[in-house]
Short mmCIF file of C-alpha atoms in Angstrom, two decimals:
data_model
loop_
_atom_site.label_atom_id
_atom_site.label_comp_id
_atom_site.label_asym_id
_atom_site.label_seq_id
_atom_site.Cartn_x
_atom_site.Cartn_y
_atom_site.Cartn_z
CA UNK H 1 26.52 -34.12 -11.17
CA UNK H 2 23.09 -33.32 -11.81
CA UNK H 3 22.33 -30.03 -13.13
CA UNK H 4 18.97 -29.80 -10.82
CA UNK H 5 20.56 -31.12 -7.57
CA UNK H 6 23.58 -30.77 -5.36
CA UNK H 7 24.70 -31.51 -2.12
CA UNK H 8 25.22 -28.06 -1.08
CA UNK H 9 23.67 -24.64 -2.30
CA UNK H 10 25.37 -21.63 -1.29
CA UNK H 11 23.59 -18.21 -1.70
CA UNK H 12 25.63 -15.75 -1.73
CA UNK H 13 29.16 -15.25 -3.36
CA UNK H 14 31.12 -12.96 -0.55
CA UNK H 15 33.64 -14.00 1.83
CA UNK H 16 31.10 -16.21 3.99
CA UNK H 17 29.59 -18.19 0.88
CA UNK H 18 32.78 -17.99 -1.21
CA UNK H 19 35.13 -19.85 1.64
CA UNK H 20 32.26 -22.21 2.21
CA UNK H 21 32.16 -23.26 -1.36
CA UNK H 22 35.91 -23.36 -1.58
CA UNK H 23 36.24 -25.08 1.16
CA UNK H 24 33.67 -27.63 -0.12
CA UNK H 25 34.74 -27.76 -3.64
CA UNK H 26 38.35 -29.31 -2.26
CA UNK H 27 36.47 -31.41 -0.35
CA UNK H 28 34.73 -32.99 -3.89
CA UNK H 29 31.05 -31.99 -2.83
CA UNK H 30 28.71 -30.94 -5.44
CA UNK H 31 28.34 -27.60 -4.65
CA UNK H 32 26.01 -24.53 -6.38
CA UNK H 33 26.64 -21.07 -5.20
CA UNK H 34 23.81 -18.71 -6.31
CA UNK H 35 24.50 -14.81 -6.84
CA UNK H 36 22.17 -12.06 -7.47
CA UNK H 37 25.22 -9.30 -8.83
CA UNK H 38 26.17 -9.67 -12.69
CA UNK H 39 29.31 -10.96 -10.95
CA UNK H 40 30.47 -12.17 -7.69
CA UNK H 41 30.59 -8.43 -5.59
CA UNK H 42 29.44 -6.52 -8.08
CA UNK H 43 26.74 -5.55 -5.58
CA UNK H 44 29.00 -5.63 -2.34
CA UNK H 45 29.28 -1.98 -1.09
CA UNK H 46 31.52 -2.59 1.80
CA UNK H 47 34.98 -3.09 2.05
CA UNK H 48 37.84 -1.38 4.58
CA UNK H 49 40.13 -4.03 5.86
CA UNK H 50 40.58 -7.32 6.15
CA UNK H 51 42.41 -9.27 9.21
CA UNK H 52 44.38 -11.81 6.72
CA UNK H 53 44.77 -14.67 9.94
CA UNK H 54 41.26 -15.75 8.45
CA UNK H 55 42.40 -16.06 4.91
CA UNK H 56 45.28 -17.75 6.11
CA UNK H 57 43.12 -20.53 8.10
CA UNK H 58 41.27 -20.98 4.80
CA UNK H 59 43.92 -21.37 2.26
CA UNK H 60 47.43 -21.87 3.48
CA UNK H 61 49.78 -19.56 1.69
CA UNK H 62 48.01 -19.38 -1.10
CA UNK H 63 46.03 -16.45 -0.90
CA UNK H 64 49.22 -14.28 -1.42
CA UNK H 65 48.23 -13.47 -5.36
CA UNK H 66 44.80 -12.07 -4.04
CA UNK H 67 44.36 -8.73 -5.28
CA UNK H 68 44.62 -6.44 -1.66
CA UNK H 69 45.26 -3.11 -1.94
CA UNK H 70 47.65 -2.01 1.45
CA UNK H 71 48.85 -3.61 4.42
CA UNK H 72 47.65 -1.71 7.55
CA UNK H 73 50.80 -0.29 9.00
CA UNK H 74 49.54 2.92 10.58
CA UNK H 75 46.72 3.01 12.45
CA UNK H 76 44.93 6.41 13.15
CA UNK H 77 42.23 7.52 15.82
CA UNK H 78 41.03 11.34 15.33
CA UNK H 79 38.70 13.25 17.87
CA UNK H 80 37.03 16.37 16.33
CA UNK H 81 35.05 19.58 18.13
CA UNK H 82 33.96 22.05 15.47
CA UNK H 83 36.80 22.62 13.30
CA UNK H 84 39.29 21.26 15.43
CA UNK H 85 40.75 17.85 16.07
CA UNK H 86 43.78 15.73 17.32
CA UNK H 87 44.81 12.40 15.86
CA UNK H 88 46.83 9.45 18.10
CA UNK H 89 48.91 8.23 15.36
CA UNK H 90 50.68 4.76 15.45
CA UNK H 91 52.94 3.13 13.47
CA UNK H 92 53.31 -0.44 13.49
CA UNK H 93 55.56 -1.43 10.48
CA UNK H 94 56.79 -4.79 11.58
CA UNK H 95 52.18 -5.74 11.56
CA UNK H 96 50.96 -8.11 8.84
CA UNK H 97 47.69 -8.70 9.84
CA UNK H 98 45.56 -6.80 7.82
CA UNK H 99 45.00 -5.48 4.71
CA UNK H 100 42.77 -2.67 2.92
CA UNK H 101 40.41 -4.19 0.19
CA UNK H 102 37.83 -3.37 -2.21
CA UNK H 103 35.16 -5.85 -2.29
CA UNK H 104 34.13 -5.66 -5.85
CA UNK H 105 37.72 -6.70 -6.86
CA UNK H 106 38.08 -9.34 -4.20
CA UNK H 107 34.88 -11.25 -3.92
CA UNK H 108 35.25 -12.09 -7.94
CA UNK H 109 38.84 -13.57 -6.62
CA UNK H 110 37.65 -15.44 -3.77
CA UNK H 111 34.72 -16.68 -5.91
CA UNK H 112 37.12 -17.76 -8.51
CA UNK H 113 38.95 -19.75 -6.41
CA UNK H 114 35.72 -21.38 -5.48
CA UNK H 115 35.46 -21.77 -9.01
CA UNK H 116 38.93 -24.00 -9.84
CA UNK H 117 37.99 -25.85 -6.82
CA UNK H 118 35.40 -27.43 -8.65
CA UNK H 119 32.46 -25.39 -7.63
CA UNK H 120 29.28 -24.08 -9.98
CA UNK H 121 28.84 -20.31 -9.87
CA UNK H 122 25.46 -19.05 -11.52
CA UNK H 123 25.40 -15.14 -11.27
CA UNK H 124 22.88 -12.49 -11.99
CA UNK H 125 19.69 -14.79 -10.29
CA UNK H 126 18.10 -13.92 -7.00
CA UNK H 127 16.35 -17.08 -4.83
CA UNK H 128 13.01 -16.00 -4.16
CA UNK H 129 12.82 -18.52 -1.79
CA UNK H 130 13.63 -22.19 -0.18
CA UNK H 131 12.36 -25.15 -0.87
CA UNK H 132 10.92 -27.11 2.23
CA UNK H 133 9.97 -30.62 2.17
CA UNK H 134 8.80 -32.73 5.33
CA UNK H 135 9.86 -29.93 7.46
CA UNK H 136 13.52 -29.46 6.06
CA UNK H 137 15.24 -27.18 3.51
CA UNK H 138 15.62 -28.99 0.53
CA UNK H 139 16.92 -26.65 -2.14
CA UNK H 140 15.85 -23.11 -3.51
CA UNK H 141 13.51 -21.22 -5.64
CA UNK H 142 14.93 -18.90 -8.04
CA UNK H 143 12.70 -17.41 -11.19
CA UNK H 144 10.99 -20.57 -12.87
CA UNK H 145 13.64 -23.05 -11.55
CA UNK H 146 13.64 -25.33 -8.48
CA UNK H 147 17.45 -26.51 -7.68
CA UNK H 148 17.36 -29.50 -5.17
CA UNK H 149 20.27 -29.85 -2.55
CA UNK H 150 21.23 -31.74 0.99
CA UNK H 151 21.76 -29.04 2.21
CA UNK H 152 21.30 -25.15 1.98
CA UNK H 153 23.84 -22.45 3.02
CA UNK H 154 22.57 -18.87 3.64
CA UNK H 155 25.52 -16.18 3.47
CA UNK H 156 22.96 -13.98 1.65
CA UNK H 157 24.25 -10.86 4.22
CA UNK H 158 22.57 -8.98 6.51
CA UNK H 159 19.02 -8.45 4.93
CA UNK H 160 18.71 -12.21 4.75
CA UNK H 161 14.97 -12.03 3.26
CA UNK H 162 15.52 -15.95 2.22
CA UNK H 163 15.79 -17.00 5.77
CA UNK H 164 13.64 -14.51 7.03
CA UNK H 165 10.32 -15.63 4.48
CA UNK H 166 11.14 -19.13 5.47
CA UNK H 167 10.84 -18.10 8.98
CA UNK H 168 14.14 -19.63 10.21
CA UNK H 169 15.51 -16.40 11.19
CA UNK H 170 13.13 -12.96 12.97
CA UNK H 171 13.32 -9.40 10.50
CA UNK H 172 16.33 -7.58 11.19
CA UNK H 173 15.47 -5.73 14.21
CA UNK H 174 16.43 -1.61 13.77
CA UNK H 175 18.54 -1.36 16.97
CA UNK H 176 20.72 -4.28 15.88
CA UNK H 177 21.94 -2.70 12.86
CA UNK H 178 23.99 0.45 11.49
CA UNK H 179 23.88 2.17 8.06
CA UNK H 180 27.12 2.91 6.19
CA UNK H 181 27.76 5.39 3.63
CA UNK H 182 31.20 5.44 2.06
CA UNK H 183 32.66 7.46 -0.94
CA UNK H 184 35.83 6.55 -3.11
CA UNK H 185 37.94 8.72 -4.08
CA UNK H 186 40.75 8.42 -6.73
CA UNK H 187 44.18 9.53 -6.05
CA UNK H 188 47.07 8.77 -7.26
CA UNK H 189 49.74 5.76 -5.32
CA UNK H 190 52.07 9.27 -4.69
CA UNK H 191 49.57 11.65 -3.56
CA UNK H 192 48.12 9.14 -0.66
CA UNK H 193 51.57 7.93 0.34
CA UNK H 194 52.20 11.70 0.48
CA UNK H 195 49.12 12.82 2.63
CA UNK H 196 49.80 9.28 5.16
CA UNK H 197 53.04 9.74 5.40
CA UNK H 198 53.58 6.04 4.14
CA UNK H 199 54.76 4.22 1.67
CA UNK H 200 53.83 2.08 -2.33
CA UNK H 201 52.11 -0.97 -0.59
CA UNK H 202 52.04 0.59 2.56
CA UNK H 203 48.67 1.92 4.21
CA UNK H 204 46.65 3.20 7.30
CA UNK H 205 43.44 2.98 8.82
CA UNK H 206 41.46 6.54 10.29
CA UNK H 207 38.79 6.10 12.49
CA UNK H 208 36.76 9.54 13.84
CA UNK H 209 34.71 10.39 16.50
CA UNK H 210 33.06 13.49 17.68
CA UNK H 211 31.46 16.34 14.74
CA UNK H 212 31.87 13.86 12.09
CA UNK H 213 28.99 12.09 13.68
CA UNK H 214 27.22 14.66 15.60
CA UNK H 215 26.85 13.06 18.82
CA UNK H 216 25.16 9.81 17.15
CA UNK H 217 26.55 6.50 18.01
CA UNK H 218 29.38 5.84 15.23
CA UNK H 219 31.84 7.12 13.49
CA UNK H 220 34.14 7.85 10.52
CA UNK H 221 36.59 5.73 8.28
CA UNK H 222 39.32 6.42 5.91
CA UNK H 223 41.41 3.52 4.12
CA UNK H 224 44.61 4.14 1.54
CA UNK H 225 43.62 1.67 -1.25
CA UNK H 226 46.15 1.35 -3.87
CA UNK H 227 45.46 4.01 -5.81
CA UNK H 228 42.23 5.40 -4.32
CA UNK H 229 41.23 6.67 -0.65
CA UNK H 230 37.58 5.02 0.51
CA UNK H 231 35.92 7.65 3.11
CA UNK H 232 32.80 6.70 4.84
CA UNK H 233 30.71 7.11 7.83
CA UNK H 234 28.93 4.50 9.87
CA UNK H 235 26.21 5.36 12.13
CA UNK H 236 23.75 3.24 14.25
CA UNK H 237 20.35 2.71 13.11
CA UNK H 238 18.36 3.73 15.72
CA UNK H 239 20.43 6.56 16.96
CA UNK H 240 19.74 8.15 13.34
CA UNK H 241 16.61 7.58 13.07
CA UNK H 242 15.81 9.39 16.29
CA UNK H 243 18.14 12.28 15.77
CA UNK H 244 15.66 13.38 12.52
CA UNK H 245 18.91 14.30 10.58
CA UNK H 246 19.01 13.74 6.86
CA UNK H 247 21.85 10.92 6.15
CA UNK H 248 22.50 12.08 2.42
CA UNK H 249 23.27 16.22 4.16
CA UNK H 250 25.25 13.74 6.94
CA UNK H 251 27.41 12.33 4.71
CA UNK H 252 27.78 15.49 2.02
CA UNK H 253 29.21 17.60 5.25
CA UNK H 254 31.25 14.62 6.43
CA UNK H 255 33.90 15.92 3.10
CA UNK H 256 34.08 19.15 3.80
CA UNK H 257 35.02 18.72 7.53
CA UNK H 258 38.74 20.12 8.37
CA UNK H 259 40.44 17.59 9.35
CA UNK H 260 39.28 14.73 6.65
CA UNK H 261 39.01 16.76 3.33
CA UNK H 262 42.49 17.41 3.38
CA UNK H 263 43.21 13.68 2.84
CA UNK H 264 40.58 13.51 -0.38
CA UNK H 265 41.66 17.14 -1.75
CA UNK H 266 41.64 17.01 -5.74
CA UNK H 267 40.74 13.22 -5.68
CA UNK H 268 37.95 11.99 -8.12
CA UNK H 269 34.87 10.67 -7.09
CA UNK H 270 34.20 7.19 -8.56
CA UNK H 271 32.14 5.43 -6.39
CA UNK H 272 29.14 6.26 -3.55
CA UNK H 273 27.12 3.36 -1.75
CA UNK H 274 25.45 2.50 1.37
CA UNK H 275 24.90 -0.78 3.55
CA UNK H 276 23.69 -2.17 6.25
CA UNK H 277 26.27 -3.33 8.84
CA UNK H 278 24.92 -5.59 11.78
CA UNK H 279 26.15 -4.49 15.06
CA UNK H 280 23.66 -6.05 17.54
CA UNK H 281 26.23 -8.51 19.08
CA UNK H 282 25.87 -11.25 20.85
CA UNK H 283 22.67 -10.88 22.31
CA UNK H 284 21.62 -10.36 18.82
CA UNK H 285 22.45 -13.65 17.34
CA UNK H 286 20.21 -15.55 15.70
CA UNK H 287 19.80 -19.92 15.72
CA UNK H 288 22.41 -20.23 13.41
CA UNK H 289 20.63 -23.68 11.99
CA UNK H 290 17.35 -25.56 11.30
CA UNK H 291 16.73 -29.32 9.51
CA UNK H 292 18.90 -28.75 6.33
CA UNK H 293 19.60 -25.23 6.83
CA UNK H 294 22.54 -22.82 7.84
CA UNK H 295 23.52 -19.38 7.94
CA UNK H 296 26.71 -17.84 7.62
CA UNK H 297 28.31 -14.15 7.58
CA UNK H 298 26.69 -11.08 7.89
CA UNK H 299 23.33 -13.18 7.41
CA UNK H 300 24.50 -14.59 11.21
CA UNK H 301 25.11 -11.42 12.51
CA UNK H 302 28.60 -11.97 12.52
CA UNK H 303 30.11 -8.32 13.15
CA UNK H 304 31.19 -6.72 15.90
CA UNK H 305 32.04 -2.73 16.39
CA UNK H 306 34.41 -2.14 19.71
CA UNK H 307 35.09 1.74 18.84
CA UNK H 308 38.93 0.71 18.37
CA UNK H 309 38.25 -1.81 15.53
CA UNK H 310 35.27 -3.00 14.06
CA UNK H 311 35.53 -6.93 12.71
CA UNK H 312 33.08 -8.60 9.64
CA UNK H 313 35.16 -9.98 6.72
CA UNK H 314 37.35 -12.59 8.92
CA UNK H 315 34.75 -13.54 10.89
CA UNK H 316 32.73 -14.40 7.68
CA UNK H 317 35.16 -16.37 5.96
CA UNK H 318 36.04 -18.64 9.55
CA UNK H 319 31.90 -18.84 9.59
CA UNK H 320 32.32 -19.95 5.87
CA UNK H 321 34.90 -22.52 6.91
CA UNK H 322 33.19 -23.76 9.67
CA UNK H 323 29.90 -24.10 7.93
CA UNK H 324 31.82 -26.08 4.94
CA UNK H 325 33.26 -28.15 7.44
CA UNK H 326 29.66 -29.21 8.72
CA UNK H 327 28.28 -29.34 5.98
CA UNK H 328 31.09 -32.23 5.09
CA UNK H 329 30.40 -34.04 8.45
CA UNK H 330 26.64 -33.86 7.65
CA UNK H 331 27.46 -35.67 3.91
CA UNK H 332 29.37 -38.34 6.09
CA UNK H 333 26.73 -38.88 8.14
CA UNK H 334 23.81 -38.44 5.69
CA UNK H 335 22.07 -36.73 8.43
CA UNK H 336 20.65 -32.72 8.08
CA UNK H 337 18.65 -32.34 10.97
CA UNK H 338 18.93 -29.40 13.62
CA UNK H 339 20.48 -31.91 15.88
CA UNK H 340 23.48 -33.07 13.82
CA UNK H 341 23.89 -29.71 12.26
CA UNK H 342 24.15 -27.84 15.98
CA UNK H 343 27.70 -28.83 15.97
CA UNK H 344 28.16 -26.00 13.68
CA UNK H 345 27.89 -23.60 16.32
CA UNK H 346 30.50 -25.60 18.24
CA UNK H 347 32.90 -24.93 15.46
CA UNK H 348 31.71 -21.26 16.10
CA UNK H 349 32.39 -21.16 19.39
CA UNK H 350 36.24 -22.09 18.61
CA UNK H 351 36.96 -19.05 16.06
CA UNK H 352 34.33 -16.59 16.41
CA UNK H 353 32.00 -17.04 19.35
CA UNK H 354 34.38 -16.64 21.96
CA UNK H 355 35.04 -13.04 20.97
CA UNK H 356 31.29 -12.32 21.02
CA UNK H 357 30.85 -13.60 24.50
CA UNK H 358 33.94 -11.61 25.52
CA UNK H 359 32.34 -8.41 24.39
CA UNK H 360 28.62 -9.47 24.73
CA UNK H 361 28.21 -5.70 26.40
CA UNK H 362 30.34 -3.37 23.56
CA UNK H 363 27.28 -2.53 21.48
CA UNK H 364 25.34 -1.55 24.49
CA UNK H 365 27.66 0.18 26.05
CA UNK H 366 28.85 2.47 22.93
CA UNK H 367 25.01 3.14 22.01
CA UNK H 368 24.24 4.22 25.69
CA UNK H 369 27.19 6.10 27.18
CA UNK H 370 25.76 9.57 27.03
CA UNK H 371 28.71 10.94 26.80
CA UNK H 372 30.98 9.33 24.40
CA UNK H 373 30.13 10.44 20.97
CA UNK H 374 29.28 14.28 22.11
CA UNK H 375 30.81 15.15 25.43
CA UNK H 376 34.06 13.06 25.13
CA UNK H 377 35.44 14.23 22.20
CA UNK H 378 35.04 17.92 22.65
CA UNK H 379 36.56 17.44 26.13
CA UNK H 380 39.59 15.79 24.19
CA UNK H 381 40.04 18.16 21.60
CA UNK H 382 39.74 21.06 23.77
CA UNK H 383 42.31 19.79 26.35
CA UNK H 384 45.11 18.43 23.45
CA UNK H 385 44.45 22.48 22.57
CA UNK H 386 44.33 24.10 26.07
CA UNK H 387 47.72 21.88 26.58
CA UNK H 388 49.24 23.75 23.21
CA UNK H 389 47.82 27.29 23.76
CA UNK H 390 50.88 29.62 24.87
CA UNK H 391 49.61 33.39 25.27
CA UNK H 392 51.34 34.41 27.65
CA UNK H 393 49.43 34.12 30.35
CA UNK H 394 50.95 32.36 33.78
CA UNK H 395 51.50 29.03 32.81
CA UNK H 396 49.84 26.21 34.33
CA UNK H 397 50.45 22.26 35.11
CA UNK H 398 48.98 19.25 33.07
CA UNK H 399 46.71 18.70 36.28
CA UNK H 400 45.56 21.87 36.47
CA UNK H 401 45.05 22.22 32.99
CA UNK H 402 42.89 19.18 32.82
CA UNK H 403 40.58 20.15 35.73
CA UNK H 404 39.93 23.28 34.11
CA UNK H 405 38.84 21.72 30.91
CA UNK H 406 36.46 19.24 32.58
CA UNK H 407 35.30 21.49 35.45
CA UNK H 408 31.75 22.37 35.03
CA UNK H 409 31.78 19.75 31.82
CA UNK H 410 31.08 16.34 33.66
CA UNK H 411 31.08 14.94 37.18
CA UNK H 412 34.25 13.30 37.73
CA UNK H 413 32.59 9.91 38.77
CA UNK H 414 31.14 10.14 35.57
CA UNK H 415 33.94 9.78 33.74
CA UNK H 416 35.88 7.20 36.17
CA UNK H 417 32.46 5.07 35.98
CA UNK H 418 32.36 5.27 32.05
CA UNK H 419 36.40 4.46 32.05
CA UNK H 420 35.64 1.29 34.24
CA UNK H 421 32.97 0.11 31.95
CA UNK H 422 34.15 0.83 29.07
CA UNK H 423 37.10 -1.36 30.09
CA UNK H 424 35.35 -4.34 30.97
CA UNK H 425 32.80 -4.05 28.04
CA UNK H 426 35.37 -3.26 25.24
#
């Protein structure tokens, strides 16, 4: 192999670049993958949970030594008004398809696996740039050095400035994208399984709506890790930016609300980030190719937020797969134009673009029903309370209960025409 060319360069060491290097490696390609953090996710600030089918689909039983923290068994969706708040807690213990992670721990795995495959890792270098010759990507520019390759792959994230200089891909566009800011906490394996009610190995998944997020689109997280909580907040861009309100005080009064800091209580602070999180959707999507040229991950916009469950890291790694999988069939065929490379997004459309066009209209709908980050969840909380309250007073039915909570609150059509939608968009 020659140390200035290859037939594939990957930037970017996380799930998308790492599974499309792996994937590659076992193929026999000379393949590069180029990473700006001292080591592979030593600059990845996201993490949560991971749906393992993906990992499955890219190494067959063998990702069983990676180092996850908890399988997902309970799964946790809170409502808060002011300082109260109701949970819907379900427990699914029989479940194996996800697990909690932390990203800094996993990405080195996945990269080392990449690694024994047979591919070269070079960490701590950013690519300024791409090299383009007669019209096609032909390698990258990083410091001094010009690296030649066949082909390039982009899983550089969501701020793909590579892509974007080389004008294959439009800036990131502020209403296709959310800011996340997450805290870690440590605790010890008996104090979490204490506070979740679940057991060593064990774990569950909290997501919050309502003063958490103070009526902006979004919401809040909590994941057991082994031995550490990770609490965090997610809000979209654009939403923020026009409510005027200062993200650090956001996040600061997101630990001392009620019904969360009881679940971080005592725990030590050991790590505080922020990241972009691409939420545009479909309709957001970039050209996932050019001559020579593809991108992969969060650098394809390859998220998507339904309230309920919000999906990145397995949609990376099958975008990983199927780019690796091109990428082979381009080798074959010694051919790296647009044209041949399209059938990536054919492989796409078998693992991860389906789901897209099935909820093409979730982002929309979430950022522009009025109602569901402010009105909703108080009307929640306060009828889960009004259902509780005893004082004495003549007692009255469910029914009645509920019309006096949401008389005067919101036109019933309202609500039956947000219900419908929601259930066709989510």
């Amino acid at each position: 192999m020659s140390d200035e060319r290859f037939q594939v360069i990957v930037i970017g060491a996380g799930l998308a670049g790492s599974a499309a290097a792996y994937r590659l490696a076992k193929a026999g390609r000379e393949v590069l993958v180029v990473d700006r953090g001292k080591t592979p996710g030593a600059k990845n600030m996201t993490g949560g949970r991971l749906y393992t089918h993906a990992l499955e689909k890219l190494m067959p039983g063998e990702w069983t030594d990676a180092p996850l923290e908890r399988e997902v068994t309970r799964e946790m969706m809170m409502m808060m008004s002011g300082e109260d708040s109701f949970s819907i807690d379900s427990l699914f213990p029989s479940v194996s398809q996800s697990y909690t992670v932390l990203r800094s721990k996993f990405d080195e795995w996945l990269a080392s696996k990449a690694e024994e495959a047979g591919a070269m890792m070079i960490s701590g270098s950013t690519v300024d740039g791409l090299l383009i010759k007669d019209g096609k990507a032909a390698g990258i520019k990083t410091g001094d050095e010009e690296l030649e390759a066949d082909l390039v792959i982009s899983a550089e994230g969501v701020n793909a400035l590579v892509a974007e200089r080389a004008g294959l891909i439009k800036p990131v566009n502020v209403k296709d994208i959310a800011v996340g800011v997450k805290y870690v906490y440590k605790l010890s394996e008996e104090a979490i399984n204490e506070r979740f009610n679940t057991v060593s190995g064990k774990g569950a998944a909290v997501l919050a709506v309502g003063e958490c997020n103070k009526g902006i689109f979004g919401g809040a997280f909590l994941y057991t890790n082994k031995e550490s909580v990770s609490l965090g907040l997610v809000v979209d861009s654009s939403s923020w930016k026009n409510s005027k309100l200062p993200l650090a005080d956001f996040a600061e009064e997101l630990k001392q609300l009620p019904a969360l800091v009881r679940y971080i209580e005592g725990g030590k602070l050991i790590e505080y980030s922020a990241h972009l999180i691409p939420e545009g959707g479909y309709k957001a999507l970039p050209e996932f190719c050019s001559n020579g040229f593809l991108l992969a991950g969060d650098a394809a916009g390859l998220c998507v937020n339904r309230g309920f469950t919000v999906r990145g890291m397995d949609y990376a790694i099958l975008s990983g797969i199927a780019a690796a999988e091109t990428a082979n069939e381009a080798i074959e065929a010694d051919d790296y134009s647009k044209g041949f490379l399209n059938r990536y997004r054919e492989k796409l459309q078998q693992t991860v673009l389906k789901d897209f066009e099935t909820l093409k209209n979730s982002h929309d709908y979430l950022a522009h029903t009025r109602h569901m980050f402010t009105t909703y969840p108080a009307l929640a909380t306060n009828l889960m309370k009004n259902l509780y309250d005893v004082d004495g007073s003549q007692a009255k039915s469910a029914m009645g209960i509920m019309k006096q909570t949401i008389s005067g609150k919101l036109p019933y059509f309202d609500v039956i025409k947000d219900i419908v939608k929601g259930g066709r968009s989510l």
